[in-house]
Amino acid sequence: MTNSPQTATAVACANIAFIKYWGQSDSGLTLPTNGSISLNLDGCLTETTVRCDPELERDQVWLALHGGEEMRASGRPYERVMAQINRLRTLAGSTMPVEVRSRNNFPSDAGIASSAAAFAALTRAAVEAFQLEVDERELSRLTRLSGSGSACRSIPAGFVEWYNDGTHQGSYAEQIAPSSHWALVDIVAVVNTQAKHVSSTHGHDLAPTSAYFPARLSEVPARLAEVRRAISERDLERLGVAAEADAMSMHVVAMTAQPPTMYWQPATLSVMQAVQRWRAQDNLHSYWTIDAGPNVHVICEAKDAPEVEARLCELSAVQWTIANGPGHEARLVG
Amino acid sequence: MTNSPQTATAVACANIAFIKYWGQSDSGLTLPTNGSISLNLDGCLTETTVRCDPELERDQVWLALHGGEEMRASGRPYERVMAQINRLRTLAGSTMPVEVRSRNNFPSDAGIASSAAAFAALTRAAVEAFQLEVDERELSRLTRLSGSGSACRSIPAGFVEWYNDGTHQGSYAEQIAPSSHWALVDIVAVVNTQAKHVSSTHGHDLAPTSAYFPARLSEVPARLAEVRRAISERDLERLGVAAEADAMSMHVVAMTAQPPTMYWQPATLSVMQAVQRWRAQDNLHSYWTIDAGPNVHVICEAKDAPEVEARLCELSAVQWTIANGPGHEARLVG
């Protein structure tokens, strides 16, 4: 690469997994123990600028989280960003200092995949700034190496599967249906924005300590097939039943790990049960899923989204909602 | 037996299981898939009178539940009581009509083992009224046959193990430590007294549909040994850690059954998390367990019970509490 300043800005979406990533077979390579399927969320975005500049005195990372003021990152957030920058800088044969500026528009560390959006945008922008030439598949592999494995699913657009055969080459994300395929809506019912007490990273480490982890892993292949078929046929019930069962299974593994980890809060249960009640009593077709945090994602078709969102907002457990359609790929905007 | 009127009245305690009974290997004989260990609760009582009288026109069952008015039983409650009466009447070679009058002092069908107290008291009284001569072991077997398997644990006093080798003869309950052995207190945090939507009986049927049931069963023997040792050594931490893990495991099986069954309510989670918080932050030694319902049992030593009960009462999730010491055996009082 040249030694002249290079700047690139990328925007990436968070994503919600219908089949979850939980547990790693190789934490160094961020290889998951199972494949997963997700949808990009067009309302939960991170925008990241990477500037390589020989004039910079040293590497700098600036974060503006959830509309807050921009702050200089230090400690673990700084280290996680710089580890990924160093990986790509080495690959590009560059030694230029970098400045990273990143902002997101939704709560961080609360189970809304903020690190997925963040590391997808970071990797997309850095690859451009370092003038690396990679295809989408390789970009998703590089994104995965950031340690936020699910970030690789935010690289392609729309409905995405993260394949996994236990190798670096075979563990990448690919679109299985474009954004336009199905007007699905994911409404995040935000019940708490405090950072969770056990990080996803630590949760992955604990997964194998659960006696229930092997049973989860044996169930996943059939559920992946269910979800692929549901997406292909735009069958919400098939998708929703599988997604609820998979989310339950992931939380079961967390709750039975040693030590047990409970990501749910009372408000989480309120939302889950409200969704099930609306479905049973009012024939309102929506389904819940929950990542490693207390907030609930409610999935429905676009035609039902106004009703579902209005009802969620009426629940005392819900602070606010974020409605998302199918999102775009991690893309350059400058 | 003679053909003259016979009346007997018995009082039995509910019990709380530290290792749960969940799933049956034989529903006709009410044989559980695993052994269990419980404590009788001296504050949750059923008193039942059985009168055999040739002058009665027909069998009658009267129930006064949780201090309510006495009502004539019909439908399933009547049938469950009469099935047990018929079993014992046949055994006694009697044909006399019976009148059953039963009252309890705590909520029914809400996960406080009301059927355990009820069928232990019923069986104890009926065996006496029918002049059957049985030892305690046989009495617990007969109580088990009522269909409320855990009722057999309310026959002996104090700390009780329900052994199970998959046969009728080998599936009985026995005292493993007397009431006086350990001043343990079980405080029921009542969060909801509505009858649960899925009965324990149905829950037992569903257990094998969970992919996680085999993992639960493989964990139980080691936990039974832990709890036996904890009781023997009066080691609350050992008991509590095992009891929380076992309750979680039972609920995990229910939550992953087909269809999934959730006995918890948001208030249930509030209490569980409060107990864990008090333990972590304030070194207040108490542990939770939950039967097939939303109410939470909080276990502590007698010296800490006033503090634990006061804190539980301050939680908005808790309607009221019932504090129990170790209870007596199912015994005749008239």
XYZ file of C-alpha atoms in Angstrom:
668
model
C 0.000 0.000 0.000
C 0.986 3.595 -0.399
C 2.191 5.677 2.462
C -0.342 8.451 1.860
C -3.276 9.078 4.201
C -6.318 6.901 3.562
C -9.743 7.329 5.086
C -12.799 5.120 4.796
C -16.174 5.195 6.483
C -18.525 2.226 6.683
C -21.981 1.624 8.098
C -23.047 -1.792 9.365
C -26.217 -3.139 10.921
C -26.609 -5.142 14.093
C -28.191 -8.526 13.465
C -30.595 -10.783 15.334
C -29.980 -14.521 15.275
C -32.913 -16.889 14.804
C -30.489 -19.722 15.481
C -27.922 -18.550 17.997
C -24.164 -18.661 18.154
C -23.336 -19.942 21.661
C -20.066 -21.635 22.495
C -16.770 -21.735 20.628
C -14.717 -24.628 19.355
C -11.692 -22.322 18.983
C -11.614 -18.985 20.764
C -8.392 -17.888 19.058
C -10.046 -18.144 15.636
C -13.537 -17.384 16.997
C -14.876 -20.610 15.537
C -18.375 -21.349 16.844
C -19.512 -24.812 17.894
C -22.552 -24.487 15.634
C -23.756 -22.668 12.542
C -26.251 -19.824 12.930
C -28.784 -17.804 10.936
C -29.631 -14.139 11.393
C -31.314 -11.078 9.968
C -29.614 -7.700 9.655
C -31.448 -4.900 11.468
C -31.823 -1.698 9.491
C -32.521 0.468 12.540
C -29.519 -0.516 14.680
C -26.465 0.948 13.018
C -22.816 1.675 13.655
C -20.882 4.119 11.512
C -17.104 3.857 11.712
C -14.343 5.881 10.117
C -10.814 4.542 9.909
C -8.094 7.000 8.977
C -4.565 5.769 8.341
C -2.225 8.709 8.451
C 1.564 8.803 8.799
C 1.155 12.223 10.445
C -0.756 10.821 13.411
C 1.313 10.672 16.575
C -0.289 7.442 17.725
C -3.281 5.141 17.354
C -6.513 6.609 18.665
C -10.006 5.251 19.120
C -13.024 7.497 19.676
C -16.445 6.105 20.485
C -19.840 7.813 20.603
C -22.252 5.234 21.955
C -26.008 5.486 21.580
C -26.021 9.129 20.661
C -23.776 10.087 23.575
C -20.736 12.314 23.454
C -17.655 11.080 21.690
C -15.173 9.662 24.192
C -11.643 8.480 23.838
C -11.623 4.705 24.296
C -9.250 3.003 26.702
C -8.992 -0.341 28.431
C -10.797 -3.304 26.939
C -12.820 -1.415 24.285
C -9.598 0.205 23.011
C -7.748 -3.095 23.059
C -10.477 -4.977 21.199
C -10.584 -2.370 18.436
C -6.810 -2.180 18.163
C -6.397 -5.952 18.066
C -8.554 -6.001 14.946
C -6.788 -2.968 13.466
C -3.402 -4.597 14.117
C -4.537 -7.807 12.434
C -5.554 -5.924 9.278
C -2.617 -3.505 9.368
C -0.227 -6.440 9.482
C -2.060 -8.119 6.621
C -1.712 -4.924 4.585
C 1.970 -4.580 5.417
C 1.281 -1.119 6.792
C 2.783 0.587 9.797
C 0.775 3.809 9.622
C -0.934 4.972 12.808
C -4.722 4.966 12.657
C -7.545 6.973 14.069
C -10.839 5.154 14.547
C -14.066 7.059 15.122
C -17.204 5.080 15.693
C -20.766 5.902 16.699
C -23.849 3.774 17.099
C -27.492 4.726 17.464
C -28.637 2.049 19.933
C -27.674 0.761 23.405
C -24.390 -1.128 23.762
C -23.698 -4.356 25.661
C -27.364 -5.022 26.317
C -28.000 -7.937 24.013
C -28.690 -5.926 20.847
C -25.558 -7.111 19.066
C -23.774 -3.800 19.363
C -20.411 -5.478 18.961
C -21.619 -7.173 15.756
C -22.453 -3.845 14.139
C -19.298 -2.275 15.554
C -16.823 -4.886 14.336
C -18.507 -5.288 10.954
C -18.295 -1.534 10.337
C -14.750 -1.372 11.717
C -13.535 -4.232 9.571
C -15.273 -2.970 6.427
C -13.792 0.507 6.856
C -10.323 -0.697 7.861
C -10.060 -3.102 4.919
C -10.778 -0.138 2.643
C -8.445 2.230 4.450
C -5.651 -0.325 4.312
C -6.473 -0.998 0.641
C -6.834 -4.698 1.205
C -8.495 -6.517 -1.660
C -10.863 -9.141 -0.301
C -14.157 -10.612 -1.445
C -17.222 -10.676 0.797
C -16.518 -14.187 2.044
C -12.990 -13.272 3.101
C -14.277 -10.030 4.613
C -16.648 -12.015 6.811
C -13.787 -14.326 7.873
C -11.654 -11.321 8.798
C -14.575 -9.810 10.687
C -15.061 -13.068 12.590
C -11.439 -12.964 13.752
C -12.239 -9.759 15.685
C -13.526 -11.990 18.480
C -17.081 -10.761 17.994
C -17.964 -13.793 15.908
C -21.527 -12.742 15.155
C -20.143 -9.590 13.515
C -19.352 -11.738 10.463
C -23.124 -12.086 9.935
C -23.414 -8.306 9.578
C -21.207 -8.336 6.472
C -23.727 -9.636 3.877
C -27.181 -8.036 3.476
C -30.546 -9.399 4.583
C -30.956 -12.973 5.786
C -27.591 -14.521 6.513
C -26.167 -17.893 7.444
C -22.850 -18.289 9.180
C -21.510 -21.634 8.035
C -19.147 -23.533 10.208
C -17.135 -26.659 9.548
C -14.655 -26.096 12.339
C -12.008 -24.516 10.080
C -11.039 -20.914 9.407
C -11.752 -21.281 5.693
C -15.152 -22.896 6.217
C -16.429 -20.473 8.847
C -17.883 -17.501 6.986
C -21.241 -15.787 6.543
C -23.282 -15.668 3.373
C -26.597 -14.226 2.322
C -29.346 -16.854 2.076
C -32.051 -14.359 1.075
C -31.862 -10.655 0.208
C -33.453 -7.905 2.304
C -36.254 -7.597 -0.208
C -37.195 -11.276 0.085
C -39.502 -10.943 3.081
C -40.922 -7.875 4.833
C -40.090 -9.194 8.268
C -39.826 -6.798 11.200
C -37.779 -7.199 14.349
C -38.988 -4.952 17.156
C -36.526 -4.648 20.014
C -38.431 -4.250 23.285
C -35.873 -2.406 25.382
C -36.431 -3.245 29.043
C -33.006 -2.345 30.372
C -29.989 -0.602 28.891
C -27.492 -1.375 31.618
C -24.571 -3.392 30.371
C -25.043 -7.063 31.135
C -23.098 -8.536 34.038
C -21.666 -11.476 32.052
C -20.266 -10.673 28.609
C -21.113 -12.826 25.615
C -17.447 -13.696 25.383
C -17.476 -15.130 28.877
C -20.810 -16.817 28.135
C -19.244 -18.669 25.213
C -16.468 -19.883 27.508
C -18.969 -21.141 30.080
C -21.232 -22.971 27.611
C -19.344 -26.287 27.774
C -19.725 -26.369 31.571
C -23.463 -26.960 31.145
C -24.546 -30.607 31.166
C -27.172 -29.491 28.647
C -24.749 -28.190 26.022
C -24.413 -31.480 24.083
C -28.216 -31.745 23.845
C -28.355 -28.195 22.462
C -25.705 -28.944 19.860
C -27.496 -32.088 18.743
C -30.695 -30.092 18.206
C -29.183 -27.282 16.138
C -28.803 -28.927 12.683
C -32.516 -29.720 12.443
C -33.390 -26.202 13.567
C -31.051 -24.630 11.019
C -32.878 -26.608 8.338
C -36.244 -25.469 9.735
C -35.194 -21.821 9.658
C -33.726 -22.045 6.160
C -36.979 -23.531 4.942
C -39.074 -21.000 6.868
C -37.171 -18.112 5.298
C -37.360 -19.647 1.860
C -41.130 -20.130 2.174
C -41.752 -16.955 4.201
C -43.394 -19.128 6.858
C -43.502 -17.037 10.038
C -44.895 -19.757 12.270
C -42.165 -22.192 11.283
C -39.531 -19.502 11.802
C -40.982 -18.316 15.100
C -41.396 -21.724 16.731
C -37.813 -22.643 15.828
C -36.450 -19.253 16.923
C -38.203 -19.368 20.312
C -36.996 -22.929 20.909
C -33.444 -22.006 19.957
C -33.374 -18.909 22.144
C -34.742 -20.957 25.031
C -32.085 -23.569 24.432
C -29.295 -20.988 24.454
C -30.561 -19.490 27.710
C -31.006 -22.958 29.187
C -27.319 -23.610 28.530
C -26.445 -20.294 30.197
C -28.739 -20.925 33.172
C -27.255 -24.371 33.775
C -23.628 -23.381 33.263
C -21.226 -23.347 36.194
C -21.696 -20.783 37.538
C -25.268 -20.344 36.250
C -25.837 -17.185 34.220
C -29.257 -15.577 33.994
C -29.567 -12.907 31.320
C -33.323 -12.515 31.823
C -34.866 -9.983 34.113
C -38.474 -9.980 35.342
C -39.313 -7.529 32.548
C -37.840 -9.971 30.019
C -40.289 -12.634 31.133
C -43.162 -10.120 31.008
C -42.503 -9.448 27.340
C -42.016 -13.122 26.419
C -45.289 -14.032 28.088
C -47.178 -11.092 26.599
C -46.106 -12.133 23.096
C -47.241 -15.696 23.724
C -50.541 -14.466 25.192
C -51.279 -12.194 22.191
C -50.598 -15.113 19.903
C -52.794 -17.543 21.805
C -55.652 -15.206 22.629
C -55.709 -12.661 19.814
C -54.139 -14.579 16.941
C -51.479 -11.866 16.655
C -48.562 -13.549 14.954
C -45.329 -12.584 16.641
C -42.493 -14.536 18.240
C -39.721 -13.639 20.672
C -36.035 -14.224 20.705
C -33.405 -13.033 23.170
C -29.658 -12.644 22.826
C -27.224 -12.569 25.751
C -29.011 -9.736 27.568
C -32.371 -8.791 29.029
C -33.945 -7.151 25.972
C -36.472 -9.022 23.877
C -36.636 -9.079 20.086
C -40.159 -9.562 18.760
C -40.438 -10.841 15.209
C -43.511 -10.329 13.061
C -44.510 -9.498 9.516
C -44.592 -5.842 8.456
C -48.392 -5.790 8.291
C -48.614 -6.648 12.008
C -45.709 -4.484 13.158
C -47.733 -1.356 14.106
C -50.063 -3.416 16.298
C -47.218 -5.388 17.900
C -45.180 -2.249 18.546
C -48.162 -0.395 20.027
C -48.863 -3.273 22.384
C -45.220 -3.567 23.406
C -45.145 0.140 24.223
C -48.152 -0.316 26.504
C -46.340 -2.882 28.654
C -44.953 -1.316 31.810
C -41.894 -3.557 31.399
C -40.921 -1.874 28.121
C -38.965 1.402 28.147
C -39.014 1.934 24.400
C -38.921 -0.016 21.164
C -36.724 -0.060 18.064
C -38.432 -1.385 14.923
C -36.140 -2.844 12.287
C -36.696 -4.052 8.772
C -34.199 -6.299 6.967
C -30.885 -4.456 6.843
C -28.206 -3.852 4.253
C -24.692 -5.216 4.065
C -21.720 -3.580 5.759
C -21.068 -0.843 3.227
C -18.851 2.105 2.517
C -20.404 5.539 2.817
C -17.279 7.603 2.425
C -63.038 -55.274 59.129
C -66.237 -54.734 61.083
C -69.300 -53.189 59.549
C -69.588 -50.501 62.211
C -68.873 -46.839 61.505
C -65.215 -45.855 61.679
C -63.827 -42.348 61.653
C -60.234 -41.175 61.530
C -58.670 -37.740 61.178
C -55.097 -37.141 60.056
C -52.922 -34.077 59.569
C -50.109 -34.039 57.033
C -47.593 -31.409 55.935
C -46.775 -30.260 52.447
C -43.144 -30.823 51.568
C -40.534 -28.999 49.529
C -38.174 -31.022 47.398
C -34.471 -30.111 47.310
C -34.090 -32.701 44.556
C -37.250 -32.730 42.487
C -39.534 -35.455 41.266
C -40.092 -34.707 37.553
C -41.113 -37.364 35.051
C -42.547 -40.827 35.567
C -41.346 -44.226 34.447
C -44.800 -45.695 35.151
C -47.790 -43.404 35.513
C -50.123 -46.234 36.566
C -47.938 -46.977 39.604
C -46.705 -43.356 39.917
C -43.100 -44.488 39.702
C -40.770 -41.520 39.237
C -37.828 -41.552 36.849
C -35.547 -40.408 39.674
C -35.287 -40.443 43.436
C -35.918 -37.231 45.365
C -35.265 -35.599 48.741
C -37.567 -33.204 50.584
C -38.360 -31.477 53.834
C -41.802 -31.498 55.429
C -43.230 -28.013 56.013
C -44.798 -27.485 59.419
C -46.807 -24.450 58.341
C -48.545 -25.889 55.286
C -51.034 -28.431 56.545
C -53.995 -30.459 55.428
C -56.401 -32.031 57.902
C -58.594 -34.794 56.561
C -61.338 -36.857 58.149
C -62.475 -40.116 56.622
C -65.720 -41.604 57.917
C -66.817 -45.062 56.779
C -70.447 -45.470 57.618
C -72.951 -48.024 56.317
C -75.700 -45.459 56.968
C -74.320 -42.999 54.385
C -76.374 -42.877 51.213
C -73.338 -42.430 49.024
C -69.683 -41.400 48.912
C -69.123 -37.705 49.574
C -66.089 -35.453 49.448
C -66.041 -32.013 51.053
C -63.125 -29.646 50.629
C -62.310 -26.381 52.379
C -59.302 -24.962 50.600
C -57.040 -22.295 52.074
C -59.475 -21.227 54.747
C -62.371 -20.959 52.316
C -65.862 -22.320 52.777
C -66.377 -26.040 52.681
C -67.574 -27.089 49.219
C -68.797 -30.394 47.895
C -66.176 -31.711 45.480
C -67.076 -32.861 41.994
C -65.256 -33.513 38.761
C -61.532 -34.216 38.846
C -60.925 -33.374 42.535
C -63.752 -35.747 43.541
C -62.483 -38.451 41.217
C -58.881 -38.231 42.419
C -59.943 -38.549 46.054
C -62.349 -41.390 45.320
C -59.812 -43.306 43.246
C -57.567 -43.425 46.306
C -60.463 -44.253 48.626
C -61.543 -47.066 46.290
C -58.017 -48.469 46.198
C -57.868 -48.636 50.003
C -61.491 -49.747 50.417
C -60.862 -52.662 48.069
C -57.684 -53.540 49.948
C -59.676 -53.551 53.189
C -62.439 -55.693 51.699
C -64.938 -52.999 52.667
C -67.965 -51.795 50.777
C -69.024 -49.077 53.211
C -69.748 -45.626 51.792
C -67.350 -42.938 52.956
C -67.469 -39.268 53.709
C -64.218 -37.347 53.267
C -63.801 -33.877 54.732
C -60.540 -32.081 54.077
C -59.216 -28.592 54.702
C -55.875 -26.990 54.094
C -54.416 -23.722 55.330
C -52.452 -22.670 52.233
C -53.098 -22.038 48.512
C -53.824 -25.037 46.286
C -52.441 -25.863 42.848
C -49.871 -23.081 42.991
C -46.697 -25.066 43.430
C -46.831 -25.425 47.218
C -47.391 -29.171 47.137
C -51.001 -28.960 48.198
C -51.739 -32.341 46.691
C -48.851 -33.874 48.639
C -50.319 -32.763 51.961
C -53.823 -33.671 50.813
C -53.094 -37.215 49.683
C -50.803 -37.958 52.622
C -53.515 -36.888 55.072
C -56.213 -38.684 53.087
C -54.250 -41.923 52.909
C -53.223 -41.815 56.576
C -56.815 -41.222 57.678
C -58.351 -43.732 55.275
C -55.937 -46.510 56.243
C -57.032 -45.994 59.844
C -60.729 -45.739 59.043
C -60.543 -48.932 56.983
C -58.516 -50.586 59.765
C -55.704 -51.535 57.406
C -52.544 -52.621 59.174
C -49.550 -51.232 57.340
C -46.116 -50.031 58.376
C -44.796 -46.583 57.410
C -42.997 -47.875 54.338
C -46.147 -49.532 53.006
C -48.164 -46.433 53.923
C -45.852 -44.325 51.758
C -46.222 -46.816 48.879
C -50.011 -46.651 49.158
C -49.841 -42.852 49.284
C -47.684 -42.809 46.147
C -50.337 -44.816 44.282
C -52.737 -41.861 44.710
C -51.100 -40.348 41.628
C -49.653 -37.493 43.689
C -46.297 -39.202 43.948
C -44.646 -36.560 46.095
C -47.364 -37.161 48.717
C -45.409 -40.255 49.758
C -42.678 -37.921 51.039
C -45.172 -36.337 53.444
C -45.644 -39.652 55.282
C -42.399 -39.731 57.342
C -41.316 -36.751 59.488
C -38.569 -34.237 58.802
C -36.024 -34.775 56.031
C -37.174 -37.501 53.688
C -35.827 -39.425 50.734
C -38.109 -41.102 48.218
C -36.148 -44.076 46.955
C -36.826 -45.435 43.550
C -35.602 -48.555 41.828
C -38.346 -48.643 39.222
C -40.488 -51.153 41.121
C -43.540 -50.718 43.330
C -41.784 -52.352 46.287
C -38.642 -50.260 45.938
C -40.373 -46.902 45.520
C -41.113 -45.595 49.006
C -40.174 -42.664 51.216
C -38.114 -42.827 54.369
C -36.818 -40.374 56.909
C -33.130 -39.552 56.452
C -33.003 -37.062 59.346
C -35.595 -36.154 61.978
C -37.220 -32.716 62.213
C -35.017 -31.868 65.167
C -31.807 -32.550 63.216
C -31.460 -29.100 61.651
C -33.338 -25.852 62.304
C -33.845 -25.163 58.624
C -36.591 -22.785 57.533
C -38.455 -22.757 54.236
C -40.135 -19.433 53.553
C -42.682 -19.574 50.774
C -42.724 -16.266 48.909
C -46.247 -16.253 47.525
C -46.319 -14.215 44.318
C -49.467 -15.638 42.783
C -52.185 -17.942 44.048
C -53.943 -18.622 40.784
C -53.934 -22.272 39.850
C -51.155 -23.024 37.407
C -52.087 -23.515 33.772
C -50.256 -26.833 33.360
C -50.758 -29.383 36.142
C -47.800 -31.262 37.602
C -49.373 -34.450 36.305
C -49.286 -33.126 32.752
C -45.780 -31.775 33.357
C -44.565 -35.278 34.252
C -46.042 -36.571 30.993
C -44.272 -33.869 28.977
C -40.841 -34.291 30.597
C -39.621 -36.968 28.147
C -40.396 -34.669 25.185
C -37.512 -32.408 26.261
C -34.179 -33.105 24.584
C -32.665 -32.060 27.909
C -34.386 -34.728 30.027
C -31.634 -37.382 29.688
C -29.021 -34.833 30.797
C -31.151 -34.011 33.850
C -31.513 -37.658 34.779
C -27.797 -38.248 34.463
C -27.125 -35.368 36.871
C -29.527 -36.429 39.599
C -27.600 -39.246 41.343
C -24.648 -36.974 42.144
C -27.015 -34.267 43.380
C -28.888 -36.710 45.610
C -25.547 -37.624 47.185
C -24.704 -33.925 47.632
C -28.001 -33.235 49.367
C -27.762 -36.293 51.622
C -24.316 -35.168 52.690
C -25.421 -31.543 53.096
C -28.275 -32.598 55.383
C -26.062 -34.950 57.334
C -23.469 -32.196 57.880
C -25.994 -29.339 58.153
C -24.119 -27.609 55.322
C -26.482 -24.947 53.954
C -24.249 -23.844 51.099
C -23.871 -27.392 49.816
C -27.621 -27.937 50.125
C -28.526 -24.617 48.544
C -26.231 -24.833 45.530
C -27.519 -28.332 44.752
C -31.157 -27.343 45.325
C -30.926 -24.281 43.058
C -29.242 -26.319 40.333
C -31.836 -29.058 40.605
C -34.779 -26.657 40.505
C -33.233 -24.927 37.498
C -32.790 -28.283 35.820
C -36.427 -29.260 36.419
C -37.639 -25.948 34.988
C -35.237 -26.254 32.068
C -36.865 -29.594 31.219
C -40.310 -27.979 31.438
C -39.249 -24.933 29.365
C -37.810 -27.126 26.620
C -40.646 -29.658 26.547
C -42.974 -29.818 23.572
C -44.947 -27.690 24.010
C -42.684 -25.578 26.265
C -44.076 -24.966 29.737
C -43.085 -21.904 31.734
C -44.098 -22.010 35.394
C -42.194 -18.833 36.254
C -43.753 -15.409 36.225
C -41.872 -12.103 36.251
C -42.374 -11.979 40.018
C -40.786 -15.426 40.306
C -37.630 -14.134 38.683
C -37.665 -11.048 40.937
C -37.531 -13.225 44.020
C -34.880 -15.592 42.638
C -32.649 -12.680 41.729
C -33.236 -10.873 45.030
C -32.149 -13.978 46.945
C -29.006 -14.269 44.852
C -28.288 -10.556 45.265
C -28.655 -10.696 49.058
C -26.288 -13.636 49.122
C -23.681 -11.985 46.910
C -23.859 -8.476 48.324
C -24.914 -8.909 51.930
C -23.656 -12.399 52.723
C -27.215 -13.388 53.699
C -27.299 -17.145 53.329
C -30.488 -18.219 51.619
C -31.244 -20.241 48.506
C -34.306 -20.592 46.289
C -36.169 -23.529 44.931
C -39.358 -23.633 42.877
C -41.871 -26.419 42.312
C -44.239 -26.599 39.344
C -45.724 -23.152 39.906
C -44.738 -19.498 40.205
C -44.118 -19.301 43.952
C -40.601 -19.347 45.316
C -39.387 -21.292 48.349
C -36.491 -19.617 50.110
C -34.380 -21.863 52.334
C -32.257 -20.542 55.165
C -31.249 -21.358 58.708
C -33.576 -20.371 61.543
C -31.210 -17.645 62.755
C -31.502 -15.831 59.411
C -35.203 -16.452 58.859
C -36.512 -13.168 60.350
C -34.179 -11.128 58.146
C -34.951 -13.166 55.022
C -38.686 -13.025 55.634
C -38.624 -9.272 56.280
C -36.727 -8.672 53.052
C -39.051 -10.924 51.059
C -42.053 -9.007 52.391
C -40.502 -5.753 51.175
C -40.344 -7.002 47.573
C -43.247 -5.676 45.532
C -43.384 -9.065 43.795
C -44.286 -10.850 47.037
C -47.910 -10.925 48.237
C -47.212 -12.675 51.515
C -44.925 -15.288 53.019
C -45.374 -18.589 54.838
C -42.479 -19.569 57.096
C -42.073 -23.275 57.760
C -39.849 -25.260 60.056
C -39.238 -28.993 59.583
C -42.609 -30.737 59.766
C -43.969 -33.836 61.409
C -45.098 -37.103 59.860
C -48.627 -37.680 58.544
C -50.309 -38.387 61.868
C -53.654 -39.178 63.381
C -55.275 -36.474 65.442
C -58.629 -38.095 65.998
